[in-house]
GROMACS .gro file of N, CA and C in nm:
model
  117
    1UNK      N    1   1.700   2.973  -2.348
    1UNK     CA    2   1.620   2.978  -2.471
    1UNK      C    3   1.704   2.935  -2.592
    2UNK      N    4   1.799   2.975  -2.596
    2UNK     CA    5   1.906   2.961  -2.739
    2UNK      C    6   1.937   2.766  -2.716
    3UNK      N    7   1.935   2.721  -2.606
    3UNK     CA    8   1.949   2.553  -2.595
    3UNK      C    9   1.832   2.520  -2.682
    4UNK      N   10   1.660   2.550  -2.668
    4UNK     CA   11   1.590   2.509  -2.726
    4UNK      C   12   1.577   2.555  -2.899
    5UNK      N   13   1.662   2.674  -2.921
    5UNK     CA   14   1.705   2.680  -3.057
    5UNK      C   15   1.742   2.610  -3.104
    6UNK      N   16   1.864   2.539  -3.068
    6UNK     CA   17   1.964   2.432  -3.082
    6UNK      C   18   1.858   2.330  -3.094
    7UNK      N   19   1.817   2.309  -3.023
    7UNK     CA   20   1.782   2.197  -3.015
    7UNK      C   21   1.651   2.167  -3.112
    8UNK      N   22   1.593   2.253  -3.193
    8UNK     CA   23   1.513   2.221  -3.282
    8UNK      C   24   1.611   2.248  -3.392
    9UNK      N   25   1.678   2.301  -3.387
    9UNK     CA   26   1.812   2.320  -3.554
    9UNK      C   27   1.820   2.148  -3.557
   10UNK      N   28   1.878   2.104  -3.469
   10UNK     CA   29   1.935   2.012  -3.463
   10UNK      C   30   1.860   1.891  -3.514
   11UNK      N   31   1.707   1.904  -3.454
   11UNK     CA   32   1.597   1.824  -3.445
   11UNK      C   33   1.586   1.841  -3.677
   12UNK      N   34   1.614   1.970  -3.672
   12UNK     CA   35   1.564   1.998  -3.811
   12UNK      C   36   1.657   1.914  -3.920
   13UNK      N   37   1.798   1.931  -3.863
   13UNK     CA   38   1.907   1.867  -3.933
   13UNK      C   39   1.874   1.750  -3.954
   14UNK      N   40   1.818   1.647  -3.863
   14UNK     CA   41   1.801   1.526  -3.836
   14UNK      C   42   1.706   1.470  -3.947
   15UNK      N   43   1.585   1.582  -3.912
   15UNK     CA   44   1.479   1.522  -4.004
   15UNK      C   45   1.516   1.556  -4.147
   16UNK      N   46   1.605   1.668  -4.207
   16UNK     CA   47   1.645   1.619  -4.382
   16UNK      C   48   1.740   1.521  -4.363
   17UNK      N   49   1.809   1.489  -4.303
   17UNK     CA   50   1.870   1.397  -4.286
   17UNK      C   51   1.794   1.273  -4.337
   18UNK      N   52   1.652   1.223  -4.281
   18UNK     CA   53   1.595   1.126  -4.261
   18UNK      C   54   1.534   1.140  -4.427
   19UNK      N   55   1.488   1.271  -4.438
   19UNK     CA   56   1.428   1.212  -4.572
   19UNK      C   57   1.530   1.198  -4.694
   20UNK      N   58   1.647   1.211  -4.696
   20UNK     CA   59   1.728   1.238  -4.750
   20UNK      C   60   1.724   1.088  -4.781
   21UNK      N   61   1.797   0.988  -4.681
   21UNK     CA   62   1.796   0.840  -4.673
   21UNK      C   63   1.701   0.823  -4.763
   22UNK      N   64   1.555   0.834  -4.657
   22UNK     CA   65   1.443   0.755  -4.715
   22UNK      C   66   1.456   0.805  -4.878
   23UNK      N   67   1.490   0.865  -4.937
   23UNK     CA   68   1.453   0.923  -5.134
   23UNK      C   69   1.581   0.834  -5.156
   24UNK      N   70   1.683   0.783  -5.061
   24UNK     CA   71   1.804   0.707  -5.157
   24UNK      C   72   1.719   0.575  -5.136
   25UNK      N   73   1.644   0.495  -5.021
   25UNK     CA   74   1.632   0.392  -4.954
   25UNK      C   75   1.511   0.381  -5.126
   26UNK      N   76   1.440   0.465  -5.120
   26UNK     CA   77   1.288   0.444  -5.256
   26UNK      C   78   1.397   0.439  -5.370
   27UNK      N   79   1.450   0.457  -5.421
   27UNK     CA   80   1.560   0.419  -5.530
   27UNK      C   81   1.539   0.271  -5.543
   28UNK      N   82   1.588   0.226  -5.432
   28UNK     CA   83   1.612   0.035  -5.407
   28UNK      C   84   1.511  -0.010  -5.357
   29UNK      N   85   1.398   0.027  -5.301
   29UNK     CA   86   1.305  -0.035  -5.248
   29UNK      C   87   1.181   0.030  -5.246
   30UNK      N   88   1.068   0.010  -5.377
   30UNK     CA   89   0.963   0.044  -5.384
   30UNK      C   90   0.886   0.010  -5.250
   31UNK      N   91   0.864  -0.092  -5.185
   31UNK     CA   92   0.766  -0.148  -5.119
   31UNK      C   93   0.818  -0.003  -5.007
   32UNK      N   94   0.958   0.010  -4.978
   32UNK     CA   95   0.905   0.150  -4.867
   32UNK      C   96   0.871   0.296  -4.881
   33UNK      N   97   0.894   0.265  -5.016
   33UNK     CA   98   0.838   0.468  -5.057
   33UNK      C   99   0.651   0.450  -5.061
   34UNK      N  100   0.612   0.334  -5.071
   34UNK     CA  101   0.519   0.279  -5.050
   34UNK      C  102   0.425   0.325  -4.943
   35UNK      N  103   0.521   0.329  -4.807
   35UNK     CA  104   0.499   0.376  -4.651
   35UNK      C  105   0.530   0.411  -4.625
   36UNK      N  106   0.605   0.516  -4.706
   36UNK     CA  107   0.607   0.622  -4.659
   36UNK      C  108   0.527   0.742  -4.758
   37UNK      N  109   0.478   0.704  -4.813
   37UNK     CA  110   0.384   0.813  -4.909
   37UNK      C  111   0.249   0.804  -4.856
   38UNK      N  112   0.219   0.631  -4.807
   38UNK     CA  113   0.089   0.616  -4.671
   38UNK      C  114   0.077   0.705  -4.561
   39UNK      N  115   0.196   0.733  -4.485
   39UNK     CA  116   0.183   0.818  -4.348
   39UNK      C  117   0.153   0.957  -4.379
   0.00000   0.00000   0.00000
């Protein structure tokens, strides 16, 4: 059970991770905060 802990921490890390990028990536590139404000 504690592996599938891990393994959504991890999953969780990943995803601020991702939006983290994507808010530096919309800085420089309107057209993708674009699509990502679509999804």
């Amino acid at each position: 059970m504690n592996d599938g802990k891990a393994f959504i921490d991890f999953f969780v890390l990943l995803y601020n991770a991702g939006i983290h990028l994507a808010s530096q990536f919309n800085d420089h590139i309107p057209a993708y905060s674009a699509i990502t404000i679509n999804r």
